[in-house]
Amino acid sequence: MLVERKCSGCGVWISTDVCPKCGFDSNPKRVRVQKIRDVKTQKESAEPEKIDLVLKKWKNTKNPILKLTYWFGYSIWFVYFSILSFIAFLVAWLPG
Ligand SMILES: [Zn+2]
């Protein structure tokens, strides 16, 4: 037996997963998966952009002190990663 449910896309009562009127997929399982996927992609696309924007603003600032802190932080980050990769290199090459 088919269960009728309201289409989330156009509000028409349907007995199939995919609405014949608007093509909206009302399968609850697929809707849930789609929602999770939407949230995930939203997070992924929103966060790096924000950081990128802040970094860009910071880098192009007219304030010389802020500019200095940017390059200071950048060099610390650079040194930190050089040390990390150096340690990783040592661990990889040292015997035992
Ligand atoms: Zn519909």
mmCIF file of C-alpha atoms and ligand atoms in Angstrom:
data_model
loop_
_atom_site.group_PDB
_atom_site.id
_atom_site.type_symbol
_atom_site.label_atom_id
_atom_site.label_comp_id
_atom_site.label_asym_id
_atom_site.label_seq_id
_atom_site.Cartn_x
_atom_site.Cartn_y
_atom_site.Cartn_z
ATOM 1 C CA MET A 1 0.000 0.000 0.000
ATOM 2 C CA LEU A 2 1.175 3.453 -0.850
ATOM 3 C CA VAL A 3 1.243 6.192 1.734
ATOM 4 C CA GLU A 4 0.202 9.657 0.661
ATOM 5 C CA ARG A 5 2.239 12.583 1.838
ATOM 6 C CA LYS A 6 2.484 16.235 1.143
ATOM 7 C CA CYS A 7 5.148 17.341 -1.307
ATOM 8 C CA SER A 8 7.660 19.647 0.368
ATOM 9 C CA GLY A 9 8.211 21.380 -2.945
ATOM 10 C CA CYS A 10 4.703 22.410 -4.047
ATOM 11 C CA GLY A 11 2.341 21.152 -1.313
ATOM 12 C CA VAL A 12 0.463 18.650 -3.501
ATOM 13 C CA TRP A 13 -0.440 15.246 -2.022
ATOM 14 C CA ILE A 14 1.621 12.508 -3.631
ATOM 15 C CA SER A 15 2.004 8.741 -3.245
ATOM 16 C CA THR A 16 5.439 8.505 -4.832
ATOM 17 C CA ASP A 17 8.875 9.583 -3.658
ATOM 18 C CA VAL A 18 9.358 12.005 -6.495
ATOM 19 C CA CYS A 19 6.582 14.555 -7.009
ATOM 20 C CA PRO A 20 5.073 14.251 -10.508
ATOM 21 C CA LYS A 21 4.179 17.935 -10.487
ATOM 22 C CA CYS A 22 7.404 19.681 -9.500
ATOM 23 C CA GLY A 23 9.933 16.846 -9.426
ATOM 24 C CA PHE A 24 10.781 17.322 -5.740
ATOM 25 C CA ASP A 25 12.208 14.214 -4.076
ATOM 26 C CA SER A 26 10.204 13.686 -0.854
ATOM 27 C CA ASN A 27 11.787 10.419 0.211
ATOM 28 C CA PRO A 28 12.450 11.121 3.923
ATOM 29 C CA LYS A 29 15.741 9.264 3.932
ATOM 30 C CA ARG A 30 17.039 11.079 0.878
ATOM 31 C CA VAL A 31 15.757 14.421 2.178
ATOM 32 C CA ARG A 32 17.700 13.900 5.400
ATOM 33 C CA VAL A 33 20.865 12.953 3.521
ATOM 34 C CA GLN A 34 20.442 15.995 1.306
ATOM 35 C CA LYS A 35 20.013 18.246 4.337
ATOM 36 C CA ILE A 36 23.197 16.918 5.938
ATOM 37 C CA ARG A 37 25.020 17.381 2.647
ATOM 38 C CA ASP A 38 23.725 20.956 2.347
ATOM 39 C CA VAL A 39 24.920 21.877 5.837
ATOM 40 C CA LYS A 40 28.282 20.279 5.158
ATOM 41 C CA THR A 41 28.870 22.139 1.902
ATOM 42 C CA GLN A 42 27.671 25.373 3.487
ATOM 43 C CA LYS A 43 30.213 25.000 6.272
ATOM 44 C CA GLU A 44 32.977 24.071 3.870
ATOM 45 C CA SER A 45 32.320 26.990 1.563
ATOM 46 C CA ALA A 46 31.699 29.587 4.260
ATOM 47 C CA GLU A 47 34.626 29.088 6.591
ATOM 48 C CA PRO A 48 37.680 29.252 4.346
ATOM 49 C CA GLU A 49 36.219 32.307 2.655
ATOM 50 C CA LYS A 50 35.927 34.135 5.953
ATOM 51 C CA ILE A 51 39.511 33.361 6.920
ATOM 52 C CA ASP A 52 40.647 34.285 3.436
ATOM 53 C CA LEU A 53 38.824 37.592 3.642
ATOM 54 C CA VAL A 54 40.308 38.443 7.030
ATOM 55 C CA LEU A 55 43.806 37.517 5.868
ATOM 56 C CA LYS A 56 43.413 39.567 2.696
ATOM 57 C CA LYS A 57 42.148 42.563 4.622
ATOM 58 C CA TRP A 58 44.952 42.176 7.093
ATOM 59 C CA LYS A 59 47.580 41.882 4.383
ATOM 60 C CA ASN A 60 46.351 44.920 2.467
ATOM 61 C CA THR A 61 45.804 47.116 5.472
ATOM 62 C CA LYS A 62 47.106 50.667 5.452
ATOM 63 C CA ASN A 63 47.978 50.433 9.136
ATOM 64 C CA PRO A 64 51.753 49.758 9.317
ATOM 65 C CA ILE A 65 51.497 48.119 12.735
ATOM 66 C CA LEU A 66 48.840 45.695 11.509
ATOM 67 C CA LYS A 67 50.927 45.028 8.417
ATOM 68 C CA LEU A 68 53.918 44.289 10.619
ATOM 69 C CA THR A 69 51.914 41.868 12.743
ATOM 70 C CA TYR A 70 50.770 40.106 9.576
ATOM 71 C CA TRP A 71 54.311 39.487 8.391
ATOM 72 C CA PHE A 72 55.411 38.683 11.933
ATOM 73 C CA GLY A 73 52.669 36.067 12.273
ATOM 74 C CA TYR A 74 53.388 34.802 8.789
ATOM 75 C CA SER A 75 57.088 34.304 9.534
ATOM 76 C CA ILE A 76 56.285 32.540 12.818
ATOM 77 C CA TRP A 77 53.905 30.240 10.931
ATOM 78 C CA PHE A 78 56.587 29.642 8.315
ATOM 79 C CA VAL A 79 59.291 28.861 10.899
ATOM 80 C CA TYR A 80 56.876 26.633 12.812
ATOM 81 C CA PHE A 81 56.148 24.567 9.722
ATOM 82 C CA SER A 82 59.816 24.385 8.738
ATOM 83 C CA ILE A 83 60.642 23.003 12.186
ATOM 84 C CA LEU A 84 57.730 20.555 11.985
ATOM 85 C CA SER A 85 58.779 19.280 8.581
ATOM 86 C CA PHE A 86 62.402 19.098 9.770
ATOM 87 C CA ILE A 87 61.332 16.943 12.740
ATOM 88 C CA ALA A 88 59.208 14.794 10.450
ATOM 89 C CA PHE A 89 62.225 14.431 8.175
ATOM 90 C CA LEU A 90 64.447 13.422 11.111
ATOM 91 C CA VAL A 91 61.913 10.890 12.428
ATOM 92 C CA ALA A 92 61.569 9.403 8.964
ATOM 93 C CA TRP A 93 65.328 9.059 8.444
ATOM 94 C CA LEU A 94 66.604 8.171 11.912
ATOM 95 C CA PRO A 95 66.994 4.412 12.399
ATOM 96 C CA GLY A 96 64.843 2.636 14.944
HETATM 97 ZN ZN ZN B 1 5.739 18.881 -5.744
#
